[in-house]
mmCIF file of C-alpha atoms in Angstrom:
data_model
loop_
_atom_site.group_PDB
_atom_site.id
_atom_site.type_symbol
_atom_site.label_atom_id
_atom_site.label_comp_id
_atom_site.label_asym_id
_atom_site.label_seq_id
_atom_site.Cartn_x
_atom_site.Cartn_y
_atom_site.Cartn_z
ATOM 1 C CA MET K 1 8.234 -10.480 -224.931
ATOM 2 C CA LYS K 2 5.420 -12.508 -223.456
ATOM 3 C CA PRO K 3 2.156 -11.121 -222.086
ATOM 4 C CA PRO K 4 1.398 -11.134 -218.361
ATOM 5 C CA PRO K 5 -0.847 -13.956 -217.110
ATOM 6 C CA PHE K 6 -4.586 -13.569 -217.620
ATOM 7 C CA ARG K 7 -7.798 -15.572 -217.552
ATOM 8 C CA TYR K 8 -9.097 -16.462 -221.020
ATOM 9 C CA VAL K 9 -12.848 -16.651 -221.699
ATOM 10 C CA ALA K 10 -14.453 -17.586 -225.033
ATOM 11 C CA PRO K 11 -18.204 -16.836 -224.810
ATOM 12 C CA ARG K 12 -20.708 -17.970 -227.422
ATOM 13 C CA THR K 13 -23.361 -15.298 -226.874
ATOM 14 C CA VAL K 14 -23.431 -11.579 -226.184
ATOM 15 C CA ASP K 15 -24.958 -12.241 -222.759
ATOM 16 C CA GLU K 16 -22.109 -14.588 -221.854
ATOM 17 C CA ALA K 17 -19.568 -12.004 -223.007
ATOM 18 C CA VAL K 18 -21.201 -9.236 -220.971
ATOM 19 C CA THR K 19 -21.310 -11.469 -217.900
ATOM 20 C CA ALA K 20 -17.615 -12.279 -218.254
ATOM 21 C CA LEU K 21 -16.736 -8.612 -218.657
ATOM 22 C CA ALA K 22 -18.908 -7.600 -215.717
ATOM 23 C CA ASP K 23 -17.259 -10.231 -213.522
ATOM 24 C CA ALA K 24 -13.832 -8.933 -214.526
ATOM 25 C CA GLY K 25 -14.721 -5.271 -213.926
ATOM 26 C CA VAL K 26 -12.004 -2.827 -214.939
ATOM 27 C CA GLY K 27 -9.653 -5.775 -215.460
ATOM 28 C CA GLY K 28 -11.563 -7.129 -218.460
ATOM 29 C CA LYS K 29 -10.429 -6.655 -222.052
ATOM 30 C CA VAL K 30 -12.152 -7.728 -225.256
ATOM 31 C CA LEU K 31 -10.253 -9.640 -227.927
ATOM 32 C CA ALA K 32 -11.669 -9.295 -231.451
ATOM 33 C CA GLY K 33 -9.000 -8.675 -234.082
ATOM 34 C CA GLY K 34 -6.199 -8.286 -231.567
ATOM 35 C CA GLN K 35 -4.117 -5.976 -233.773
ATOM 36 C CA SER K 36 -3.927 -3.368 -230.998
ATOM 37 C CA LEU K 37 -4.458 -5.478 -227.890
ATOM 38 C CA VAL K 38 -1.914 -8.231 -228.563
ATOM 39 C CA PRO K 39 1.062 -5.876 -229.090
ATOM 40 C CA LEU K 40 0.089 -3.988 -225.937
ATOM 41 C CA LEU K 41 -0.032 -7.282 -224.041
ATOM 42 C CA ASN K 42 3.304 -8.446 -225.388
ATOM 43 C CA MET K 43 4.956 -5.150 -224.474
ATOM 44 C CA ARG K 44 3.250 -5.352 -221.063
ATOM 45 C CA LEU K 45 1.700 -1.937 -221.489
ATOM 46 C CA VAL K 46 -1.597 -3.439 -220.312
ATOM 47 C CA ALA K 47 -2.149 -6.225 -217.819
ATOM 48 C CA PRO K 48 -5.813 -7.291 -217.814
ATOM 49 C CA SER K 49 -7.023 -9.932 -215.429
ATOM 50 C CA THR K 50 -9.384 -11.412 -218.057
ATOM 51 C CA ILE K 51 -9.399 -11.591 -221.856
ATOM 52 C CA VAL K 52 -12.857 -12.105 -223.358
ATOM 53 C CA ASP K 53 -12.518 -13.490 -226.897
ATOM 54 C CA ILE K 54 -15.698 -12.580 -228.821
ATOM 55 C CA ASN K 55 -14.781 -14.237 -232.125
ATOM 56 C CA GLY K 56 -17.074 -17.164 -231.359
ATOM 57 C CA VAL K 57 -20.090 -14.989 -230.523
ATOM 58 C CA ALA K 58 -22.823 -15.541 -233.077
ATOM 59 C CA GLY K 59 -24.285 -12.580 -234.945
ATOM 60 C CA LEU K 60 -21.399 -10.131 -234.579
ATOM 61 C CA ASP K 61 -19.920 -10.716 -238.037
ATOM 62 C CA ALA K 62 -22.663 -9.091 -240.124
ATOM 63 C CA ILE K 63 -22.596 -6.054 -242.412
ATOM 64 C CA GLU K 64 -26.048 -4.603 -242.995
ATOM 65 C CA VAL K 65 -26.811 -1.919 -245.571
ATOM 66 C CA ASP K 66 -30.146 -0.157 -245.930
ATOM 67 C CA ASP K 67 -31.443 3.195 -247.140
ATOM 68 C CA ASP K 68 -30.304 4.944 -243.972
ATOM 69 C CA ALA K 69 -26.981 3.484 -242.864
ATOM 70 C CA VAL K 70 -24.235 0.887 -242.968
ATOM 71 C CA VAL K 71 -24.198 -1.183 -239.764
ATOM 72 C CA VAL K 72 -21.028 -3.128 -238.982
ATOM 73 C CA GLY K 73 -20.821 -5.924 -236.408
ATOM 74 C CA ALA K 74 -18.093 -6.147 -233.787
ATOM 75 C CA THR K 75 -16.096 -8.937 -235.438
ATOM 76 C CA VAL K 76 -16.199 -7.580 -238.997
ATOM 77 C CA ARG K 77 -12.638 -7.156 -240.272
ATOM 78 C CA HIS K 78 -11.385 -4.041 -241.997
ATOM 79 C CA ARG K 79 -10.776 -6.024 -245.163
ATOM 80 C CA GLU K 80 -14.328 -7.404 -245.198
ATOM 81 C CA LEU K 81 -15.835 -3.941 -245.083
ATOM 82 C CA GLU K 82 -13.305 -2.552 -247.560
ATOM 83 C CA ARG K 83 -14.379 -5.209 -250.082
ATOM 84 C CA HIS K 84 -18.122 -5.130 -249.378
ATOM 85 C CA PRO K 85 -19.688 -3.732 -252.583
ATOM 86 C CA SER K 86 -22.971 -2.559 -251.090
ATOM 87 C CA ALA K 87 -21.342 -0.889 -248.087
ATOM 88 C CA VAL K 88 -18.747 1.076 -250.030
ATOM 89 C CA ASP K 89 -21.270 2.023 -252.714
ATOM 90 C CA ALA K 90 -23.547 3.352 -249.999
ATOM 91 C CA LEU K 91 -20.743 5.235 -248.229
ATOM 92 C CA PRO K 92 -17.590 5.614 -250.346
ATOM 93 C CA VAL K 93 -15.667 7.305 -247.530
ATOM 94 C CA LEU K 94 -15.460 3.913 -245.813
ATOM 95 C CA ARG K 95 -13.198 2.503 -248.511
ATOM 96 C CA GLN K 96 -11.356 5.804 -248.849
ATOM 97 C CA ALA K 97 -10.391 5.443 -245.185
ATOM 98 C CA LEU K 98 -9.937 1.686 -244.979
ATOM 99 C CA VAL K 99 -7.320 1.459 -247.720
ATOM 100 C CA LEU K 100 -5.163 3.760 -245.585
ATOM 101 C CA VAL K 101 -5.310 1.540 -242.491
ATOM 102 C CA ALA K 102 -1.880 -0.046 -241.919
ATOM 103 C CA HIS K 103 -1.194 -2.983 -244.295
ATOM 104 C CA PRO K 104 -3.457 -5.687 -245.805
ATOM 105 C CA VAL K 105 -2.198 -8.280 -243.320
ATOM 106 C CA ILE K 106 -3.342 -6.013 -240.472
ATOM 107 C CA ARG K 107 -6.658 -5.263 -242.164
ATOM 108 C CA ASN K 108 -7.269 -8.994 -242.584
ATOM 109 C CA ARG K 109 -7.518 -9.371 -238.800
ATOM 110 C CA GLY K 110 -8.210 -5.944 -237.336
ATOM 111 C CA THR K 111 -11.855 -5.059 -236.688
ATOM 112 C CA VAL K 112 -13.774 -1.897 -237.500
ATOM 113 C CA VAL K 113 -15.502 -1.629 -234.134
ATOM 114 C CA GLY K 114 -12.294 -2.477 -232.296
ATOM 115 C CA SER K 115 -10.537 0.434 -233.995
ATOM 116 C CA LEU K 116 -13.329 2.785 -232.957
ATOM 117 C CA VAL K 117 -13.277 1.723 -229.306
ATOM 118 C CA HIS K 118 -9.459 1.862 -229.215
ATOM 119 C CA ALA K 119 -9.861 5.601 -229.986
ATOM 120 C CA ASP K 120 -6.364 6.214 -231.307
ATOM 121 C CA PRO K 121 -6.053 9.896 -232.350
ATOM 122 C CA ALA K 122 -4.206 8.853 -235.523
ATOM 123 C CA ALA K 123 -6.706 6.166 -236.558
ATOM 124 C CA GLU K 124 -8.848 6.641 -239.650
ATOM 125 C CA LEU K 125 -12.185 5.097 -238.702
ATOM 126 C CA PRO K 126 -12.960 7.299 -235.679
ATOM 127 C CA ALA K 127 -12.658 10.280 -238.021
ATOM 128 C CA VAL K 128 -15.124 8.707 -240.459
ATOM 129 C CA LEU K 129 -17.607 7.994 -237.675
ATOM 130 C CA ALA K 130 -17.346 11.608 -236.526
ATOM 131 C CA LEU K 131 -17.670 12.958 -240.076
ATOM 132 C CA VAL K 132 -20.954 11.131 -240.744
ATOM 133 C CA GLY K 133 -22.351 11.503 -237.213
ATOM 134 C CA GLY K 134 -22.355 7.772 -236.548
ATOM 135 C CA SER K 135 -22.787 5.784 -233.365
ATOM 136 C CA VAL K 136 -21.641 2.656 -231.551
ATOM 137 C CA THR K 137 -24.041 0.216 -229.891
ATOM 138 C CA LEU K 138 -22.973 -0.986 -226.439
ATOM 139 C CA VAL K 139 -24.451 -3.816 -224.379
ATOM 140 C CA GLY K 140 -23.717 -4.068 -220.670
ATOM 141 C CA PRO K 141 -25.134 -5.183 -217.337
ATOM 142 C CA ASP K 142 -27.578 -2.251 -217.435
ATOM 143 C CA GLY K 143 -28.799 -3.026 -220.940
ATOM 144 C CA ARG K 144 -28.209 -1.549 -224.363
ATOM 145 C CA ARG K 145 -27.242 2.032 -225.170
ATOM 146 C CA GLU K 146 -26.035 4.083 -228.137
ATOM 147 C CA VAL K 147 -23.124 6.491 -227.972
ATOM 148 C CA THR K 148 -22.719 8.979 -230.791
ATOM 149 C CA ALA K 149 -19.686 10.529 -232.425
ATOM 150 C CA PRO K 150 -17.810 12.679 -231.787
ATOM 151 C CA ALA K 151 -18.855 12.804 -228.107
ATOM 152 C CA CYS K 152 -18.103 9.090 -227.620
ATOM 153 C CA PHE K 153 -14.388 9.835 -228.086
ATOM 154 C CA ARG K 154 -13.566 11.308 -224.694
ATOM 155 C CA SER K 155 -9.847 11.855 -225.197
ATOM 156 C CA ALA K 156 -6.836 10.137 -226.738
ATOM 157 C CA MET K 157 -7.248 6.354 -226.356
ATOM 158 C CA GLU K 158 -10.389 6.812 -224.244
ATOM 159 C CA PHE K 159 -13.832 5.766 -225.485
ATOM 160 C CA ASP K 160 -17.156 6.170 -223.685
ATOM 161 C CA LEU K 161 -17.198 2.547 -222.546
ATOM 162 C CA ARG K 162 -18.226 1.520 -219.036
ATOM 163 C CA PRO K 163 -16.872 -1.511 -217.155
ATOM 164 C CA GLY K 164 -18.740 -4.633 -218.253
ATOM 165 C CA GLU K 165 -19.900 -3.174 -221.565
ATOM 166 C CA LEU K 166 -19.327 -4.762 -224.963
ATOM 167 C CA ALA K 167 -19.376 -2.788 -228.222
ATOM 168 C CA VAL K 168 -21.493 -4.933 -230.557
ATOM 169 C CA ALA K 169 -21.910 -2.747 -233.658
ATOM 170 C CA ALA K 170 -21.147 0.574 -235.313
ATOM 171 C CA THR K 171 -23.630 2.539 -237.415
ATOM 172 C CA PHE K 172 -22.414 4.793 -240.225
ATOM 173 C CA PRO K 173 -25.297 6.930 -241.576
ATOM 174 C CA ARG K 174 -25.390 7.339 -245.337
ATOM 175 C CA LEU K 175 -24.626 10.739 -246.832
ATOM 176 C CA PRO K 176 -26.771 12.393 -249.515
ATOM 177 C CA VAL K 177 -25.929 11.490 -253.120
ATOM 178 C CA THR K 178 -25.002 15.147 -253.634
ATOM 179 C CA THR K 179 -22.156 14.875 -251.096
ATOM 180 C CA GLY K 180 -18.613 14.102 -252.170
ATOM 181 C CA THR K 181 -15.982 12.757 -249.772
ATOM 182 C CA ALA K 182 -12.231 12.252 -249.612
ATOM 183 C CA PHE K 183 -9.647 11.003 -247.108
ATOM 184 C CA LEU K 184 -5.974 11.968 -247.365
ATOM 185 C CA GLU K 185 -3.058 11.461 -244.987
ATOM 186 C CA LEU K 186 0.723 11.466 -244.926
ATOM 187 C CA ALA K 187 2.969 9.047 -243.037
ATOM 188 C CA ARG K 188 6.741 8.658 -243.043
ATOM 189 C CA ARG K 189 6.366 5.111 -244.341
ATOM 190 C CA HIS K 190 3.452 3.413 -246.029
ATOM 191 C CA GLY K 191 1.320 1.770 -243.357
ATOM 192 C CA ASP K 192 2.628 3.860 -240.458
ATOM 193 C CA TYR K 193 0.302 6.030 -238.412
ATOM 194 C CA ALA K 194 -0.190 9.350 -240.177
ATOM 195 C CA MET K 195 1.655 12.474 -239.049
ATOM 196 C CA ALA K 196 -1.521 14.230 -240.153
ATOM 197 C CA GLY K 197 -4.606 13.341 -242.106
ATOM 198 C CA VAL K 198 -8.084 14.610 -242.914
ATOM 199 C CA CYS K 199 -11.408 13.358 -244.189
ATOM 200 C CA VAL K 200 -13.855 15.798 -245.723
ATOM 201 C CA ALA K 201 -17.421 15.915 -246.948
ATOM 202 C CA VAL K 202 -18.496 18.535 -249.484
ATOM 203 C CA ASP K 203 -22.230 18.995 -250.005
ATOM 204 C CA THR K 204 -23.229 20.240 -253.458
ATOM 205 C CA SER K 205 -26.325 21.195 -255.361
ATOM 206 C CA GLY K 206 -25.883 18.376 -257.868
ATOM 207 C CA PRO K 207 -25.114 14.639 -258.001
ATOM 208 C CA VAL K 208 -21.525 13.520 -257.464
ATOM 209 C CA ASP K 209 -21.896 10.296 -259.451
ATOM 210 C CA GLY K 210 -22.441 11.158 -263.075
ATOM 211 C CA GLY K 211 -24.393 14.016 -264.528
ATOM 212 C CA ASP K 212 -23.375 17.560 -265.407
ATOM 213 C CA ARG K 213 -21.651 19.258 -262.494
ATOM 214 C CA ASP K 214 -20.542 22.357 -264.409
ATOM 215 C CA HIS K 215 -23.058 24.471 -262.557
ATOM 216 C CA ALA K 216 -23.026 22.715 -259.179
ATOM 217 C CA THR K 217 -22.393 24.869 -256.131
ATOM 218 C CA VAL K 218 -21.173 24.058 -252.648
ATOM 219 C CA THR K 219 -23.967 24.020 -250.063
ATOM 220 C CA GLY K 220 -21.902 22.808 -247.084
ATOM 221 C CA ALA K 221 -18.576 21.296 -246.082
ATOM 222 C CA ARG K 222 -16.919 19.802 -243.017
ATOM 223 C CA ALA K 223 -13.647 18.146 -242.126
ATOM 224 C CA VAL K 224 -12.232 15.878 -239.428
ATOM 225 C CA PHE K 225 -8.481 15.682 -238.822
ATOM 226 C CA ILE K 226 -6.382 12.829 -237.474
ATOM 227 C CA GLY K 227 -2.939 12.969 -235.912
ATOM 228 C CA VAL K 228 -3.231 16.606 -234.843
ATOM 229 C CA SER K 229 -5.677 16.469 -231.925
ATOM 230 C CA ASP K 230 -6.740 14.113 -229.153
ATOM 231 C CA THR K 231 -10.204 13.427 -230.554
ATOM 232 C CA PRO K 232 -11.818 13.499 -234.021
ATOM 233 C CA THR K 233 -13.859 16.704 -234.032
ATOM 234 C CA PRO K 234 -15.788 17.880 -237.116
ATOM 235 C CA ILE K 235 -14.984 21.394 -238.285
ATOM 236 C CA ASP K 236 -17.661 23.310 -240.191
ATOM 237 C CA LEU K 237 -16.111 24.796 -243.335
ATOM 238 C CA GLY K 238 -19.414 25.867 -244.844
ATOM 239 C CA PRO K 239 -19.043 29.607 -244.088
ATOM 240 C CA HIS K 240 -15.864 29.672 -246.198
ATOM 241 C CA LEU K 241 -17.074 27.570 -249.149
ATOM 242 C CA VAL K 242 -20.872 27.808 -249.517
ATOM 243 C CA GLY K 243 -21.922 29.334 -252.809
ATOM 244 C CA GLN K 244 -18.705 28.563 -254.647
ATOM 245 C CA SER K 245 -18.769 26.675 -257.905
ATOM 246 C CA THR K 246 -17.284 23.195 -257.804
ATOM 247 C CA THR K 247 -15.362 24.057 -260.956
ATOM 248 C CA SER K 248 -13.522 26.996 -259.344
ATOM 249 C CA LEU K 249 -13.203 26.125 -255.681
ATOM 250 C CA ASP K 250 -11.069 28.512 -253.625
ATOM 251 C CA THR K 251 -9.940 26.712 -250.466
ATOM 252 C CA ASP K 252 -7.678 29.392 -248.950
ATOM 253 C CA ALA K 253 -10.095 30.788 -246.363
ATOM 254 C CA ALA K 254 -11.313 27.350 -245.311
ATOM 255 C CA VAL K 255 -7.761 26.070 -244.891
ATOM 256 C CA GLU K 256 -6.641 29.045 -242.818
ATOM 257 C CA ALA K 257 -9.712 28.846 -240.585
ATOM 258 C CA ALA K 258 -9.231 25.130 -239.957
ATOM 259 C CA ARG K 259 -5.477 25.358 -239.468
ATOM 260 C CA SER K 260 -5.731 28.207 -236.953
ATOM 261 C CA GLY K 261 -7.917 26.069 -234.714
ATOM 262 C CA LEU K 262 -5.507 23.140 -234.525
ATOM 263 C CA ALA K 263 -3.208 22.562 -231.551
ATOM 264 C CA PRO K 264 -0.957 19.630 -232.485
ATOM 265 C CA THR K 265 1.971 18.547 -230.352
ATOM 266 C CA THR K 266 5.622 18.023 -231.162
ATOM 267 C CA ASP K 267 7.049 14.499 -231.007
ATOM 268 C CA ILE K 268 9.911 12.504 -232.495
ATOM 269 C CA HIS K 269 8.129 12.323 -235.851
ATOM 270 C CA ALA K 270 7.244 15.969 -236.487
ATOM 271 C CA THR K 271 7.019 19.388 -234.893
ATOM 272 C CA ALA K 272 3.682 20.958 -234.049
ATOM 273 C CA ASP K 273 4.201 23.637 -236.717
ATOM 274 C CA TYR K 274 4.926 21.053 -239.375
ATOM 275 C CA ARG K 275 1.850 19.008 -238.452
ATOM 276 C CA ARG K 276 -0.306 22.147 -238.635
ATOM 277 C CA HIS K 277 1.137 23.069 -242.036
ATOM 278 C CA LEU K 278 0.720 19.519 -243.324
ATOM 279 C CA ALA K 279 -2.889 19.409 -242.110
ATOM 280 C CA GLY K 280 -3.651 22.528 -244.136
ATOM 281 C CA VAL K 281 -2.063 21.189 -247.318
ATOM 282 C CA LEU K 282 -3.944 17.904 -246.998
ATOM 283 C CA LEU K 283 -7.225 19.712 -246.340
ATOM 284 C CA ALA K 284 -6.905 21.804 -249.492
ATOM 285 C CA ARG K 285 -6.187 18.715 -251.571
ATOM 286 C CA ALA K 286 -8.983 16.720 -249.954
ATOM 287 C CA LEU K 287 -11.540 19.435 -250.671
ATOM 288 C CA VAL K 288 -10.529 19.327 -254.330
ATOM 289 C CA ALA K 289 -10.747 15.529 -254.355
ATOM 290 C CA ALA K 290 -14.205 15.604 -252.797
ATOM 291 C CA ALA K 291 -15.388 17.902 -255.593
ATOM 292 C CA PRO K 292 -13.816 15.946 -258.483
ATOM 293 C CA THR K 293 -14.407 18.447 -261.306
ATOM 294 C CA SER K 294 -13.123 21.497 -259.441
ATOM 295 C CA VAL K 295 -9.943 23.355 -260.315
ATOM 296 C CA ALA K 296 -8.995 24.864 -256.994
ATOM 297 C CA THR K 297 -6.710 27.531 -255.735
ATOM 298 C CA VAL K 298 -4.801 25.391 -253.260
ATOM 299 C CA ALA K 299 -3.243 26.893 -250.151
ATOM 300 C CA ALA K 300 0.231 25.501 -249.534
#
């Protein structure tokens, strides 16, 4: 199929892009990687009046890493961030999530910020942003503002983005060196959207990279699910895990608490009960993976 007719604009600066979007109003759409927008256009599920192509805008293709955060520009591709040594060393959960995104050919074009703003409930990166308490920087006719996760994800496929605004960067705060992370999901076919998935962070009393962890204890834990709710919402698992040794982690109580709070829906891919069960199994395994030396009692 062919897309409906639209006006194409290729700005060179952020100000030009914002002006074009403001002129288009609710009919404006941003083209960055195009891995979500182009299929929607071709299937005529969206019919924007104006497409604003930001690939020529200077300064949006940077990845910045400092002591506090990893900041990713709006035209940075998934593959660029996945292969950025400093970024993934600073925040390993980025690579843990990015390798699960579709296929390499998609990651070569798709953008990190675009995935966040698209706000798909089954997407990996919104869950990461929510897990680390990150934010997205928006520039619009009224100036610049920051929206923070998870509140910026209003509902399925709905991001806190006003008409005329352009998302220019995402900020992923660094986690302490004593925090381990993991991201697990299950799809019917490799590269498909996950039927269920989870990313977790387990805070411990000792370093996760090297050193003796035989006596490390859990000081906090949280999880964010994908594919089983409309928005990525962190769940505090600390009350069920704090004080446990990382070498004998019992995940049963944490899994049951998290699973009981989920309200997935039934579709052609899986029933709600199966998604809830799968989410629990993945959570138990992810908690073990985030505490690499632990031998856990895994709830099935």
